């Protein structure tokens, strides 16, 4: 077992990868929601810079999208 496996990097707060640039952002903006046939849907996020370009997409019914 390596030191990286014993002590993984833990990011504080809500983080998510941007769907456009694939970098992990600490200020994710929900831009897409994908319906799932077996279980809850998936929310896709973008960094603030790309969120402006992507705009908002389909959202789940009110109440399903919760703040982290």
PDB file of C-alpha atoms in Angstrom:
ATOM      1  CA  UNK A   1       0.000   0.000   0.000  1.00  0.00           C
ATOM      2  CA  UNK A   2       1.379   3.389  -0.983  1.00  0.00           C
ATOM      3  CA  UNK A   3       1.238   6.679   0.902  1.00  0.00           C
ATOM      4  CA  UNK A   4      -1.225   8.023  -1.690  1.00  0.00           C
ATOM      5  CA  UNK A   5      -3.595   5.144  -0.979  1.00  0.00           C
ATOM      6  CA  UNK A   6      -3.286   5.612   2.780  1.00  0.00           C
ATOM      7  CA  UNK A   7      -3.738   9.384   2.662  1.00  0.00           C
ATOM      8  CA  UNK A   8      -5.870  10.347  -0.354  1.00  0.00           C
ATOM      9  CA  UNK A   9      -6.424  13.996  -1.231  1.00  0.00           C
ATOM     10  CA  UNK A  10      -9.714  15.114   0.285  1.00  0.00           C
ATOM     11  CA  UNK A  11     -11.287  18.244  -1.152  1.00  0.00           C
ATOM     12  CA  UNK A  12     -13.364  20.290   1.290  1.00  0.00           C
ATOM     13  CA  UNK A  13     -16.856  21.384   0.363  1.00  0.00           C
ATOM     14  CA  UNK A  14     -18.873  20.578  -2.734  1.00  0.00           C
ATOM     15  CA  UNK A  15     -16.689  19.938  -5.779  1.00  0.00           C
ATOM     16  CA  UNK A  16     -17.554  18.556  -9.201  1.00  0.00           C
ATOM     17  CA  UNK A  17     -15.889  18.154 -12.593  1.00  0.00           C
ATOM     18  CA  UNK A  18     -16.832  20.646 -15.300  1.00  0.00           C
ATOM     19  CA  UNK A  19     -18.510  18.920 -18.264  1.00  0.00           C
ATOM     20  CA  UNK A  20     -16.769  21.290 -20.672  1.00  0.00           C
ATOM     21  CA  UNK A  21     -13.132  21.544 -19.520  1.00  0.00           C
ATOM     22  CA  UNK A  22     -13.062  18.434 -17.257  1.00  0.00           C
ATOM     23  CA  UNK A  23     -11.363  20.282 -14.392  1.00  0.00           C
ATOM     24  CA  UNK A  24     -12.576  19.944 -10.822  1.00  0.00           C
ATOM     25  CA  UNK A  25     -14.231  23.154  -9.661  1.00  0.00           C
ATOM     26  CA  UNK A  26     -15.031  24.266  -6.120  1.00  0.00           C
ATOM     27  CA  UNK A  27     -17.920  26.419  -7.417  1.00  0.00           C
ATOM     28  CA  UNK A  28     -19.923  23.990  -9.583  1.00  0.00           C
ATOM     29  CA  UNK A  29     -23.013  25.291 -11.368  1.00  0.00           C
ATOM     30  CA  UNK A  30     -25.696  22.725 -12.314  1.00  0.00           C
ATOM     31  CA  UNK A  31     -26.248  22.928 -16.084  1.00  0.00           C
ATOM     32  CA  UNK A  32     -27.739  19.577 -17.138  1.00  0.00           C
ATOM     33  CA  UNK A  33     -29.826  16.836 -15.606  1.00  0.00           C
ATOM     34  CA  UNK A  34     -29.952  13.324 -17.071  1.00  0.00           C
ATOM     35  CA  UNK A  35     -32.982  11.107 -16.429  1.00  0.00           C
ATOM     36  CA  UNK A  36     -32.201   7.571 -15.278  1.00  0.00           C
ATOM     37  CA  UNK A  37     -34.368   4.534 -15.892  1.00  0.00           C
ATOM     38  CA  UNK A  38     -33.234   2.795 -12.709  1.00  0.00           C
ATOM     39  CA  UNK A  39     -32.762   5.197  -9.839  1.00  0.00           C
ATOM     40  CA  UNK A  40     -32.257   8.906  -9.373  1.00  0.00           C
ATOM     41  CA  UNK A  41     -31.129  11.092 -12.240  1.00  0.00           C
ATOM     42  CA  UNK A  42     -27.678  12.635 -12.557  1.00  0.00           C
ATOM     43  CA  UNK A  43     -26.842  16.314 -12.332  1.00  0.00           C
ATOM     44  CA  UNK A  44     -23.976  17.534 -14.496  1.00  0.00           C
ATOM     45  CA  UNK A  45     -21.997  20.602 -13.471  1.00  0.00           C
ATOM     46  CA  UNK A  46     -19.857  23.258 -15.121  1.00  0.00           C
ATOM     47  CA  UNK A  47     -17.320  25.703 -13.780  1.00  0.00           C
ATOM     48  CA  UNK A  48     -18.617  29.298 -13.530  1.00  0.00           C
ATOM     49  CA  UNK A  49     -16.748  30.326 -16.697  1.00  0.00           C
ATOM     50  CA  UNK A  50     -18.326  27.598 -18.861  1.00  0.00           C
ATOM     51  CA  UNK A  51     -21.740  27.752 -17.158  1.00  0.00           C
ATOM     52  CA  UNK A  52     -22.366  31.108 -18.823  1.00  0.00           C
ATOM     53  CA  UNK A  53     -21.610  29.624 -22.250  1.00  0.00           C
ATOM     54  CA  UNK A  54     -23.588  26.403 -21.705  1.00  0.00           C
ATOM     55  CA  UNK A  55     -26.660  27.997 -20.146  1.00  0.00           C
ATOM     56  CA  UNK A  56     -29.191  25.954 -18.225  1.00  0.00           C
ATOM     57  CA  UNK A  57     -30.607  22.702 -19.473  1.00  0.00           C
ATOM     58  CA  UNK A  58     -33.372  20.317 -18.463  1.00  0.00           C
ATOM     59  CA  UNK A  59     -33.983  20.318 -14.719  1.00  0.00           C
ATOM     60  CA  UNK A  60     -35.608  17.689 -12.532  1.00  0.00           C
ATOM     61  CA  UNK A  61     -39.023  18.409 -11.079  1.00  0.00           C
ATOM     62  CA  UNK A  62     -38.971  21.034  -8.334  1.00  0.00           C
ATOM     63  CA  UNK A  63     -37.546  19.745  -5.084  1.00  0.00           C
ATOM     64  CA  UNK A  64     -35.248  17.058  -6.501  1.00  0.00           C
ATOM     65  CA  UNK A  65     -32.293  19.363  -7.148  1.00  0.00           C
ATOM     66  CA  UNK A  66     -30.927  20.302  -3.729  1.00  0.00           C
ATOM     67  CA  UNK A  67     -28.111  22.611  -2.753  1.00  0.00           C
ATOM     68  CA  UNK A  68     -25.081  20.733  -1.407  1.00  0.00           C
TER      69      UNK A  68
END
